[in-house]
Coordinates of C-alpha atoms and ligand atoms in Angstrom, one line a residue:
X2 CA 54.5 278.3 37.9
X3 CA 54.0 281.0 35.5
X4 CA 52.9 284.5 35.8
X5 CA 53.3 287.7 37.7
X6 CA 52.6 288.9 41.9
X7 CA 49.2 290.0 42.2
X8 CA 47.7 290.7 45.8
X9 CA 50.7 289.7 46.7
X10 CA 49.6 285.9 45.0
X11 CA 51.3 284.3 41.9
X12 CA 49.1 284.9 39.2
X13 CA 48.2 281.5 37.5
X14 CA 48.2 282.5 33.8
X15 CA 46.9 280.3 30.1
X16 CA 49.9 278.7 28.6
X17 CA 49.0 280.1 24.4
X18 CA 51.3 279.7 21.3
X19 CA 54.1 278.4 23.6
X20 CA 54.1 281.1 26.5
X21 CA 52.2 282.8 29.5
X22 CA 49.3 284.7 28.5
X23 CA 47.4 286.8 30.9
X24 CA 43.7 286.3 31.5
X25 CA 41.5 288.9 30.3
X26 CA 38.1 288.9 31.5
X27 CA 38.9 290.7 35.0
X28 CA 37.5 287.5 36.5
X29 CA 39.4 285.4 39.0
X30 CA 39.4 282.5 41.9
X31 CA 42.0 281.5 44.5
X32 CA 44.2 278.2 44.6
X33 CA 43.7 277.1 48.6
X34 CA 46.2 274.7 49.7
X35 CA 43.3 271.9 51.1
X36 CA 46.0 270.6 54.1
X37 CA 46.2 274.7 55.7
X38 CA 43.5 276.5 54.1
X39 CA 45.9 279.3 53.1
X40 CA 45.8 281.0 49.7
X41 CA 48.6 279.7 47.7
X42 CA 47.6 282.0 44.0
X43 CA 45.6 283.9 42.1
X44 CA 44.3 282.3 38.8
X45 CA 42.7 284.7 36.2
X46 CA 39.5 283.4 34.2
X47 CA 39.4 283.7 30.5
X48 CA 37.1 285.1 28.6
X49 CA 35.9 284.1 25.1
X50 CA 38.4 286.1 23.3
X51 CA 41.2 284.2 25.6
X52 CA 39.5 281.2 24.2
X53 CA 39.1 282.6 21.1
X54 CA 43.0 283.4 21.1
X55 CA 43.8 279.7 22.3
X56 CA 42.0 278.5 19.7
X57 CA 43.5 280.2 16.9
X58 CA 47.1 279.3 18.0
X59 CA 45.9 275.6 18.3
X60 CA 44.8 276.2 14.7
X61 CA 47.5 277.4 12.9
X62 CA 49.9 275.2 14.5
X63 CA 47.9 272.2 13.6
X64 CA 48.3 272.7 9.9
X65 CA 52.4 271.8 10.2
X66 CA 52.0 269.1 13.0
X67 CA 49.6 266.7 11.3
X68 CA 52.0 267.1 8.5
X69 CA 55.1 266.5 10.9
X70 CA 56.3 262.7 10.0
X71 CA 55.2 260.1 12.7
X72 CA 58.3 259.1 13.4
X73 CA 59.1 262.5 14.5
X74 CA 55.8 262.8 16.8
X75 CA 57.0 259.5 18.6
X76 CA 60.0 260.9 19.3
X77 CA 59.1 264.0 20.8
X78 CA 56.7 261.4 22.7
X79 CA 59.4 259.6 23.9
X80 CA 61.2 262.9 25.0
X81 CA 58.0 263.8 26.9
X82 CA 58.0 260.6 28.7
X83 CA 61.4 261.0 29.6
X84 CA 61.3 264.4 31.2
X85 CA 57.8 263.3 33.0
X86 CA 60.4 260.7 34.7
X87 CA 62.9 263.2 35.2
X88 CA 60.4 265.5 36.8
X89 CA 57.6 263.4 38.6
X90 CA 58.8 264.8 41.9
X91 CA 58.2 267.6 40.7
X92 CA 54.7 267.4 39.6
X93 CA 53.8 264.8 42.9
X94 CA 54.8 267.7 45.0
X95 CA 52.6 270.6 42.6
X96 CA 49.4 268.1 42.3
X97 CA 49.8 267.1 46.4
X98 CA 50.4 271.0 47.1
X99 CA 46.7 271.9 45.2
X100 CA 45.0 268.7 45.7
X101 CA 46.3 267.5 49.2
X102 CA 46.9 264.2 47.9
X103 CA 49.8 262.1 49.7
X104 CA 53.2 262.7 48.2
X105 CA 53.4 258.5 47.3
X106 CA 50.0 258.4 45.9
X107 CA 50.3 261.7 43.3
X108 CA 53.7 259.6 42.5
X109 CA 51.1 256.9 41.4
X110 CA 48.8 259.5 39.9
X111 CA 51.6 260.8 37.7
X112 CA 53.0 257.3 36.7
X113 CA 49.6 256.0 35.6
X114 CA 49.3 259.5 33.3
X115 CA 52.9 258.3 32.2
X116 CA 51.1 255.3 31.2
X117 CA 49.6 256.7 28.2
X118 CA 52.6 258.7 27.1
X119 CA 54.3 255.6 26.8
X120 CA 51.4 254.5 24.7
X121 CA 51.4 257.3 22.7
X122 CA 55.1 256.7 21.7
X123 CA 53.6 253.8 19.9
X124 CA 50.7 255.7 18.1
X125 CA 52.0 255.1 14.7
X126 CA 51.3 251.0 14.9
X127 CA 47.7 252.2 16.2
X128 CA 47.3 254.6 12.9
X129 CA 47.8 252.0 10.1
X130 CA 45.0 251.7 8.0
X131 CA 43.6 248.8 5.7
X132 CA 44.4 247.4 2.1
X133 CA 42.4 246.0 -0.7
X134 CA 44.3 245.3 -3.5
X135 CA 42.3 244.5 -7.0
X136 CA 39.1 245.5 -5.2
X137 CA 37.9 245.5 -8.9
X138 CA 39.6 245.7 -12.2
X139 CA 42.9 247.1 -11.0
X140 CA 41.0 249.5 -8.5
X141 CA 42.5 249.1 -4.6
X142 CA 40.4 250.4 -1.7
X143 CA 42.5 251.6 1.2
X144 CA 41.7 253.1 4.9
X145 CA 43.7 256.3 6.4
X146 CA 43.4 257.6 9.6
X147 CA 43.6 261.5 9.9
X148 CA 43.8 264.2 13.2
X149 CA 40.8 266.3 13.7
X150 CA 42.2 269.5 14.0
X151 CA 41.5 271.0 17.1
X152 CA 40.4 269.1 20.0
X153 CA 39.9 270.0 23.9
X154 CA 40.0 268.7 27.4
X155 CA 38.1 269.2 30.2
X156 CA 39.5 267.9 33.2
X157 CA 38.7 267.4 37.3
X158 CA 40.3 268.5 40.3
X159 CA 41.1 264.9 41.5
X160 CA 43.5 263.9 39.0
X161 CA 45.3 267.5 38.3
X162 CA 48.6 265.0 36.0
X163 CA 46.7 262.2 35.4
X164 CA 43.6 263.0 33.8
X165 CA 45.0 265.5 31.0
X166 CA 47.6 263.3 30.2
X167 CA 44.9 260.4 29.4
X168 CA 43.6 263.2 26.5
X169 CA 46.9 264.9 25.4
X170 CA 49.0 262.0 24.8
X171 CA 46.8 260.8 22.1
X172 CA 45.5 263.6 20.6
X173 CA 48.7 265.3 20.2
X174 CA 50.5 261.7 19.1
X175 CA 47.6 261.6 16.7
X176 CA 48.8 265.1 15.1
X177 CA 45.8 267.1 16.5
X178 CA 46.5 270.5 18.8
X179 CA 44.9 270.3 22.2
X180 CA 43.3 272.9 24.5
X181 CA 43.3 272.1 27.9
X182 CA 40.7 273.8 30.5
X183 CA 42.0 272.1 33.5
X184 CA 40.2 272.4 37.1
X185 CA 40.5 275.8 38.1
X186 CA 41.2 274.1 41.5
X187 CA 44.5 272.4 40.6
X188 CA 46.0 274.3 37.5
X189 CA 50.0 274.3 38.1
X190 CA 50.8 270.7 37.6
X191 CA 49.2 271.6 34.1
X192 CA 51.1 274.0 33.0
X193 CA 54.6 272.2 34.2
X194 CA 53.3 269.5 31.8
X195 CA 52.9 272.3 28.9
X196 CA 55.8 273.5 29.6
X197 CA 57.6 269.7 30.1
X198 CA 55.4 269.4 26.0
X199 CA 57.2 272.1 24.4
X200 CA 60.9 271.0 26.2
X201 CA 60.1 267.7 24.4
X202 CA 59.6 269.4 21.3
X203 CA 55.9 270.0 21.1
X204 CA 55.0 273.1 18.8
X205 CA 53.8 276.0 20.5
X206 CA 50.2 275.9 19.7
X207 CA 49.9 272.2 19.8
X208 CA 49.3 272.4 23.2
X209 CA 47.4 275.0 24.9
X210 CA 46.0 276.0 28.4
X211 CA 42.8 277.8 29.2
X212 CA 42.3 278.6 32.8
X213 CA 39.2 279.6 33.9
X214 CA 35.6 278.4 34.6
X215 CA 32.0 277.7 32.6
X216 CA 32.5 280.5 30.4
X217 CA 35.6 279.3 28.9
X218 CA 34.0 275.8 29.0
X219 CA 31.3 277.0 27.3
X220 CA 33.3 278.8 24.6
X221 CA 35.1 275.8 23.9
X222 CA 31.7 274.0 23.2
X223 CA 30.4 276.6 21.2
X224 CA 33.9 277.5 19.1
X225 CA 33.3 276.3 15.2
X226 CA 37.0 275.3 15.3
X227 CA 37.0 272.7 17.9
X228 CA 36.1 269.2 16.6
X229 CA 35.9 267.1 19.5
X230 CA 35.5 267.9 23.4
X231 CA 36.7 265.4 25.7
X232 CA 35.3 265.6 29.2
X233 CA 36.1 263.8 33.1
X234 CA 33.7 265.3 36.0
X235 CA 30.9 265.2 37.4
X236 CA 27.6 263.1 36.1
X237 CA 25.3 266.8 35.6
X238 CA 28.5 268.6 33.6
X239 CA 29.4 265.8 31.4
X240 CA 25.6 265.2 30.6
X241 CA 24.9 268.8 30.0
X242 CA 28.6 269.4 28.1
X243 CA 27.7 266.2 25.9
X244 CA 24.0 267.6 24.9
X245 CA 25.6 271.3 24.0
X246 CA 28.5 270.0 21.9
X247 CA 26.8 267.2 19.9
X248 CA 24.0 269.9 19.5
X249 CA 27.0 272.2 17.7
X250 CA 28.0 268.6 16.0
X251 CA 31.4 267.7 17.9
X252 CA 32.4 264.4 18.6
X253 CA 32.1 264.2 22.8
X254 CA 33.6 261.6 25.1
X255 CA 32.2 262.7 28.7
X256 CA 33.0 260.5 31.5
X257 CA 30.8 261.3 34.5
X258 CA 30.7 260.4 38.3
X259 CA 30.4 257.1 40.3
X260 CA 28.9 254.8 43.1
X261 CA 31.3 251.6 43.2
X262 CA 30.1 249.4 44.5
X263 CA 32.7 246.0 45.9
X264 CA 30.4 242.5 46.1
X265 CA 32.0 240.5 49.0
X266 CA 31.0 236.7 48.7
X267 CA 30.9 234.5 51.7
X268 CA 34.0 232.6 50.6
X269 CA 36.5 235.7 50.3
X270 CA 39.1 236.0 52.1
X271 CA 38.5 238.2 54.7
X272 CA 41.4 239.9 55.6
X273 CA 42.5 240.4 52.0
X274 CA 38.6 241.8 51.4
X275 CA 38.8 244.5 54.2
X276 CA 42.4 245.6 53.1
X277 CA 41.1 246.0 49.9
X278 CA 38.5 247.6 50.9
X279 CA 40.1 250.1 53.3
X280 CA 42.4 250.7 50.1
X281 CA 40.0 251.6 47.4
X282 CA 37.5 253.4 49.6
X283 CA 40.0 255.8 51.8
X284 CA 42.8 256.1 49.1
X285 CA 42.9 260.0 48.2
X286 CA 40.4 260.7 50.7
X287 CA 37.7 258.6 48.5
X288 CA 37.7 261.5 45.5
X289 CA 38.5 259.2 43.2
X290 CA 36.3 258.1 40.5
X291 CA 37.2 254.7 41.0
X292 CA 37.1 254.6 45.0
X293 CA 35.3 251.7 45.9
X294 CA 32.2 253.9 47.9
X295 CA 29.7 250.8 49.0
X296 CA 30.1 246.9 50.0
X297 CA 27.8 244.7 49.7
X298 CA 28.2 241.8 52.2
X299 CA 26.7 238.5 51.1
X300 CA 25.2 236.3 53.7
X301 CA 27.7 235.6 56.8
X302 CA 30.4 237.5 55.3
X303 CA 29.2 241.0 56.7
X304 CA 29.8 240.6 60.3
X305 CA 33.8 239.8 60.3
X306 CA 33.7 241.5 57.3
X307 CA 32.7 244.9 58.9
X308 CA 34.7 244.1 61.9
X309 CA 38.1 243.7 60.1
X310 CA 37.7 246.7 58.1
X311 CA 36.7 248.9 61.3
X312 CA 40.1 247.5 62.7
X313 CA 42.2 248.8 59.9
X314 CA 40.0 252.4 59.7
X315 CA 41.2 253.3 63.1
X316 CA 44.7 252.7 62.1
X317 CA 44.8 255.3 59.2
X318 CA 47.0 258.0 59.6
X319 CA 45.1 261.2 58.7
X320 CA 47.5 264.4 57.9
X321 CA 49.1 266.7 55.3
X322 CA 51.4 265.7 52.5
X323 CA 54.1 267.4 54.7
X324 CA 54.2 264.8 57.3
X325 CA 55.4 261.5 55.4
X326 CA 53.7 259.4 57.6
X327 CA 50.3 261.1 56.5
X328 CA 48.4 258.2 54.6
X329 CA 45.7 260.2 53.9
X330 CA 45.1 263.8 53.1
X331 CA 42.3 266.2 53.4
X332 CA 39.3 267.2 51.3
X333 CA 40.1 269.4 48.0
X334 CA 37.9 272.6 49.9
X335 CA 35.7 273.1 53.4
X336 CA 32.7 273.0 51.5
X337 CA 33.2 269.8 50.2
X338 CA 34.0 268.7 53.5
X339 CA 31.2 269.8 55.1
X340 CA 28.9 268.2 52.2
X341 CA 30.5 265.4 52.9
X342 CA 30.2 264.9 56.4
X343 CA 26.0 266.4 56.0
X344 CA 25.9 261.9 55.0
X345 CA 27.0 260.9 58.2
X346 CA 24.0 262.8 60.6
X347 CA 21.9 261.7 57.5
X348 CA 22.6 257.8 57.2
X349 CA 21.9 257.9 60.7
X350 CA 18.5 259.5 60.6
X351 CA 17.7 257.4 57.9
X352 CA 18.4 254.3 59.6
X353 CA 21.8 253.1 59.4
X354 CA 24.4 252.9 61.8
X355 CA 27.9 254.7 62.1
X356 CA 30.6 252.1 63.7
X357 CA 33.3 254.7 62.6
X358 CA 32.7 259.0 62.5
X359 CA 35.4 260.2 60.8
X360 CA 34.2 263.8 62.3
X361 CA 35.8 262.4 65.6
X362 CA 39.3 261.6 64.2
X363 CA 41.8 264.2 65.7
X364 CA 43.0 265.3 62.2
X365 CA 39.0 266.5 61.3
X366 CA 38.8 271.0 62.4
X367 CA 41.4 273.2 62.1
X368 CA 42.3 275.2 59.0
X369 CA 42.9 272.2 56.7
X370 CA 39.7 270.7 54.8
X371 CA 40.2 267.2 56.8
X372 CA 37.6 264.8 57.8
X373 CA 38.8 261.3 59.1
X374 CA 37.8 258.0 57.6
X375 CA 33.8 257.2 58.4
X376 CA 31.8 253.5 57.8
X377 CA 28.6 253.1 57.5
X378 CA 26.7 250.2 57.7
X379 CA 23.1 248.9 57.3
X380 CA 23.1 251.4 54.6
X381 CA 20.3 250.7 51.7
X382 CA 19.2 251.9 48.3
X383 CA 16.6 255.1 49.3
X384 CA 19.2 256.7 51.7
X385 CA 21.0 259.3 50.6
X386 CA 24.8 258.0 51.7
X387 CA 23.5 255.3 49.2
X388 CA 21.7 257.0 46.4
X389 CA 24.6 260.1 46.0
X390 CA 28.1 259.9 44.9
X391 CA 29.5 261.3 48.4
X392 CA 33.3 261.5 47.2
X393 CA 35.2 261.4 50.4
X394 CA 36.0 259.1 53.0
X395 CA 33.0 257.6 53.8
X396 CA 32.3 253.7 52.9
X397 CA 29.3 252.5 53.4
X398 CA 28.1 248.5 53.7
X399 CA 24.9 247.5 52.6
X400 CA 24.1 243.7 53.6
X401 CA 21.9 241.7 51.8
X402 CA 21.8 237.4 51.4
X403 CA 22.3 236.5 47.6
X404 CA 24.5 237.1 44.8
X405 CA 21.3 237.9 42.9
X406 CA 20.1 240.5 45.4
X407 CA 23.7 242.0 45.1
X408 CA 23.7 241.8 41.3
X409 CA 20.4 243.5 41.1
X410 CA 21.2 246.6 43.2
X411 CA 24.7 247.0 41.2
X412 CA 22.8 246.8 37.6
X413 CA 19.6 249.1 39.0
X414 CA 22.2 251.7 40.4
X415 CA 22.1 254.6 37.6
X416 CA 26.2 254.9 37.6
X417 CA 28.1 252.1 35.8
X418 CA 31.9 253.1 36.1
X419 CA 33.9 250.2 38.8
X420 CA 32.9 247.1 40.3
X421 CA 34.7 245.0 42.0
X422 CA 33.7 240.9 43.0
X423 CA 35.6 239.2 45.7
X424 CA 35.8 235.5 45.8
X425 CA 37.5 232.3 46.0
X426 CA 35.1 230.7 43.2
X427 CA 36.1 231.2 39.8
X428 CA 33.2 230.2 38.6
X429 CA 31.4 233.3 40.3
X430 CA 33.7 235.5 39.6
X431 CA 33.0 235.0 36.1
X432 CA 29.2 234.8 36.2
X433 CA 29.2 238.5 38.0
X434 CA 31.8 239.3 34.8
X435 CA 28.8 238.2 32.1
X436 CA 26.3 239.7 34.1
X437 CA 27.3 243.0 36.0
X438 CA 26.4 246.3 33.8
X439 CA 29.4 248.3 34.4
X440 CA 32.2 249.2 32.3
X441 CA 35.3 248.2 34.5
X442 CA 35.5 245.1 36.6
X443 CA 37.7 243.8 38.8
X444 CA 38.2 240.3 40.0
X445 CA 39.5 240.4 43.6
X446 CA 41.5 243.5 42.3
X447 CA 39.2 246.7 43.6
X448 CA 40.5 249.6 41.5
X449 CA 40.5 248.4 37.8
X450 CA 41.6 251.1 36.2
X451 CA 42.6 249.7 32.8
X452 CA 46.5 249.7 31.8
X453 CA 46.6 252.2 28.5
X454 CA 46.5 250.0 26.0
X455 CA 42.9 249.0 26.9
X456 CA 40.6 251.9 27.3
X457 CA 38.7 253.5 30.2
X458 CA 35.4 254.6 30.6
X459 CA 32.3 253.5 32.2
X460 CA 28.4 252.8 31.5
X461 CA 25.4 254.5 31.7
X462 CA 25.3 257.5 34.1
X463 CA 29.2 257.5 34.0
X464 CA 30.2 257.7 30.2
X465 CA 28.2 260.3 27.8
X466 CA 29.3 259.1 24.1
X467 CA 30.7 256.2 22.3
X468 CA 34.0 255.8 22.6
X469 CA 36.1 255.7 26.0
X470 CA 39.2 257.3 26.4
X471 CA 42.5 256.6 25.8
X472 CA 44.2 253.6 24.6
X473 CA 42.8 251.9 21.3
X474 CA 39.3 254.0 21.3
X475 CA 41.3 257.1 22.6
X476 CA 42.7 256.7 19.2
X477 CA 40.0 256.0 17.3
X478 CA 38.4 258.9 19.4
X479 CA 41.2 261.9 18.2
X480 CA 41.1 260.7 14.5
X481 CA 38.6 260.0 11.3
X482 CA 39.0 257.5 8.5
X483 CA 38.9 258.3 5.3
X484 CA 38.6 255.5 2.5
X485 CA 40.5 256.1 -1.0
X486 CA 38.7 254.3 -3.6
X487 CA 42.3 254.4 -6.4
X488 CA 43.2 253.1 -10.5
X489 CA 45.7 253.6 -11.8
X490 CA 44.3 252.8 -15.9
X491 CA 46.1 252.4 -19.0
X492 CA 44.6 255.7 -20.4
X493 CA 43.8 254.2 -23.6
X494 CA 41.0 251.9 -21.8
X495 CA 39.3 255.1 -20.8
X496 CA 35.3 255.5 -22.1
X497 CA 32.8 257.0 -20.8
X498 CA 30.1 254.6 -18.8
X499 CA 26.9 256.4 -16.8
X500 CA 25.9 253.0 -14.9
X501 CA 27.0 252.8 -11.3
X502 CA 30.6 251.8 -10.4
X503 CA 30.1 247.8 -10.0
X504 CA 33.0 245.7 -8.4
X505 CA 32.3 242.0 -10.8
Ligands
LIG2 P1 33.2 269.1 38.1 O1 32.2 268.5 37.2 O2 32.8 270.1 39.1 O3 34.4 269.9 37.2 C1 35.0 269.3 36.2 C2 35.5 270.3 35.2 O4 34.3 270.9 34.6 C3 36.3 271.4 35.8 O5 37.3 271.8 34.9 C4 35.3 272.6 36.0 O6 35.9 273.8 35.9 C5 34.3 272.4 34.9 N1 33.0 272.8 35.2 C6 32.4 272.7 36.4 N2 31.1 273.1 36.4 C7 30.9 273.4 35.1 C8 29.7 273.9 34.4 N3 28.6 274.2 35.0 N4 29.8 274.1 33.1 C9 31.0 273.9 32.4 N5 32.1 273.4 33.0 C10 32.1 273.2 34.3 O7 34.1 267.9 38.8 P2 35.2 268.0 39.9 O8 34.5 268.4 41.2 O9 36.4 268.7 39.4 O10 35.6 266.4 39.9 C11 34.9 265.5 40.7 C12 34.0 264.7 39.8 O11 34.7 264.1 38.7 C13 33.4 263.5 40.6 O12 32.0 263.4 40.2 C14 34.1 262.3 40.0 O13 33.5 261.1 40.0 C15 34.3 262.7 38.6 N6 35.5 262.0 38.0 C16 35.2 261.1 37.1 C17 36.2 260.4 36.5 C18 35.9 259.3 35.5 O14 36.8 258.8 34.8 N7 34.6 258.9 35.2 C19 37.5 260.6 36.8 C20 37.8 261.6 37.7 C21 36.7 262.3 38.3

């Protein structure tokens, strides 16, 4: 952590041109540790000029980088992977301090992020371009690849490593500076990374922070000198940042929120279903984008379906990171956890039933933002634990008697981001592969988060913009192409010829 005492409170400060820079806008928020609900620091907001400033570093340093040999930028990659493995306890024990996440499962968060480092080492096989040789009469056509400039990050509260290191490790790799606005939330693991970056041998300015809120958001959308914003939230912020930046003409990746929803088929196997089940919906407290959030039971299935997962609910230990045997943590703040718990009276008003309230686990009061596991079943499309993106731990099973009942309410639900089938039947595992519209699937696997050298991103109200992120399209994302039409003539063939360039 960076900064000075303030009300007695580290100050969280921007990370600009390679140092701590003081916000300037008078403007601030506290960091809460979820698990007590004590203050833990202060973190000043910036205001345009901070951005302003950020940018300008990002600028001037990006002339020298995207002219740095790619070689070189791999190897500084490979000396930020290596000191993200020297220091992941480090950052699981920043992200679990300001998120409340488990200790093992901000390991996991920080070796996935590591993920795309590792893929960024191998950027320079991802930036060769094409060849035409004797496109005409000794004229060759080739393909280059080039950084946009600057770029910037948005990023969540729920993956404070993770998240930014799915944008930086391209768009740095691809010789671009980055600006990162993490969540004002859960800013320190952030700025170990920056300052992890420049031990690596990133340039200062190649990497910036902004800390702050909407206003610096909204400067960054705004700035002329930033090319391309990408974006991970919620669905109304990545809609609203994707209109305002393609309105100013930036490329925009915005990845939005999610309902998952897991299709149980008669012929599963139970037990494996409900522990994947418990998994993918409970796992971080359910604030993760790709918690599994609804089952659909098919047909017999939902009975010792609903039965087995209840079973393994009331045997999840709910406690702070502090306690190792704490397999799940608390909310990220008390109003989230009251939202959150606002579905339970309301699924039951609305007609479902509650077979677990999490508000009655021992671990849910005190100062921490806890709420224990909940399930929900007979829930349906038209209640609102169905129809909203709860993110906590609250599962909720809808039954219904066909695959094609299940398929429909997946493809009508306006998210698109995970899915998950479980079955024994190839053959319908495949079939819900052709016809399920959502962007991840998994087959009897229920977080599918892709490995980095596919790409992530889901469909309709979870991904604003073309390309996902990292991997191939991050790539593709962080860079432009630019064709070189080239002769090299015997000047003594030279005339001049008005008709339009023809290749026969
Ligand atoms: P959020 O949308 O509140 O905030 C995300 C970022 O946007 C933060 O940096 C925040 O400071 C900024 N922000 C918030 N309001 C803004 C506004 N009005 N204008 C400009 N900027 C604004 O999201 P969150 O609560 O931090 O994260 C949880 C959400 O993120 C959930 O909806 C979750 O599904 C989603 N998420 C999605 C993915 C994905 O890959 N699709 C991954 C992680 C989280």
């Amino acid at each position: 952590m960076s900064g000075t005492e303030t009300l007695g409170l580290t100050a969280v400060s921007h990370w600009i041109g390679g140092r701590p820079v003081a916000a300037t806008s008078g403007r601030s928020g506290v960091i809460v540790n979820p698990a007590t609900g004590a203050p833990i620091a202060e973190i000043g907001f910036a205001s345009v000029e901070d951005v302003d400033r950020a940018v300008a570093s990002a600028k001037a340093a990006a002339v020298e980088w995207r002219a740095t040999p790619l070689s070189k930028r791999a190897e500084v990659m490979f000396r930020l992977r290596n000191l993200i493995v020297e220091n992941r306890h480090r950052l699981a024990e920043v992200i679990s301090l300001e998120n409340g996440k488990t200790i093992p499962d901000a390991l996991g968060e920080v070796a996935r992020g590591l993920e795309n480092v590792e893929f960024a080492c191998g950027v320079a096989n991802m930036l060769k371009g094409g060849y035409s040789e004797q496109a005409s009469n000794g004229v060759d056509v080739y393909s280059i690849r080039q950084p946009l400039g600057v770029v910037a990050g948005i990023t969540p509260f729920n993956f404070p490593a993770m998240v930014p290191l799915w944008m930086l490790s391209n768009a740095i790799a691809c010789g671009n500076a980055f600006i990162l606005k993490p969540s004002e939330k859960v800013p320190s693991a952030s700025i170990l990374l920056a300052q992890l970056a420049q031990q690596a041998g990133v340039p200062d300015g190649v990497l910036n922070l902004i800390q702050g809120d909407k206003v610096a958001v909204n400067r960054l959308l705004e700035h002329p000198d930033v090319k391309a914003i990408s974006f991970v939230g919620s669905t109304p912020v990545a809609r609203s940042i994707y209109e305002t930046a393609t309105r100013k003409g930036k490329r925009v990746q915005a990845l939005g929120g999610a309902k998952n929803h897991m299709l149980v088929l008669p012929d599963a196997d139970i037990a494996m279903a409900a522990d994947a089940a418990v998994s993918a919906g409970y796992g971080a407290a359910g604030e993760r984008c790709m918690a599994i959030s609804v089952v659909i039971a098919v047909g017999a299935v939902a009975d010792p379906l609903i039965e087995a997962i209840r079973e393994r609910v009331a045997r999840i230990n709910v406690g702070p990171a502090s306690e190792s045997s704490s397999e799940m943590g608390p909310l990220i703040s008390k109003e989230h956890r009251d939202r959150v718990a606002s579905y339970l009276d309301a699924a039951i008003a609305e007609g479902a039933t509650l077979p677990v309230d999490g508000r009655l686990n021992p671990a849910t009061g005190g100062e921490g933002f806890f709420l224990g596991p909940s399930l929900i079943d007979h829930a349906q499309p038209g209640m609102r634990c169905y129809d909203h993106e709860i993110f906590g731990p609250v599962l909720s099973v809808v039954r219904v008697e066909t695959y094609a009942q299940a398929l429909r309410m997946i493809n009508d639900n306006p998210y698109g981001n995970g899915t998950a089938i479980f079955t024994q039947n190839g053959g319908a595992a495949r079939q819900f592969q052709f016809d399920v519209e959502v962007g991840m699937v998994g087959i009897n696997v229920p977080i599918p988060v892709p490995v980095s050298y596919y790409s992530f991103g889901g469909w309709k109200s979870s991904l604003f913009g073309d390309l996902h992120m990292y991997g191939p399209e991050g790539v593709q994302f962080y860079t432009r192409s630019k064709v070189v039409t080239s002769r090299w003539p015997d000047p003594g063939a030279s005339k001049v010829d008005l008709g339009f360039p023809q290749v026969r």
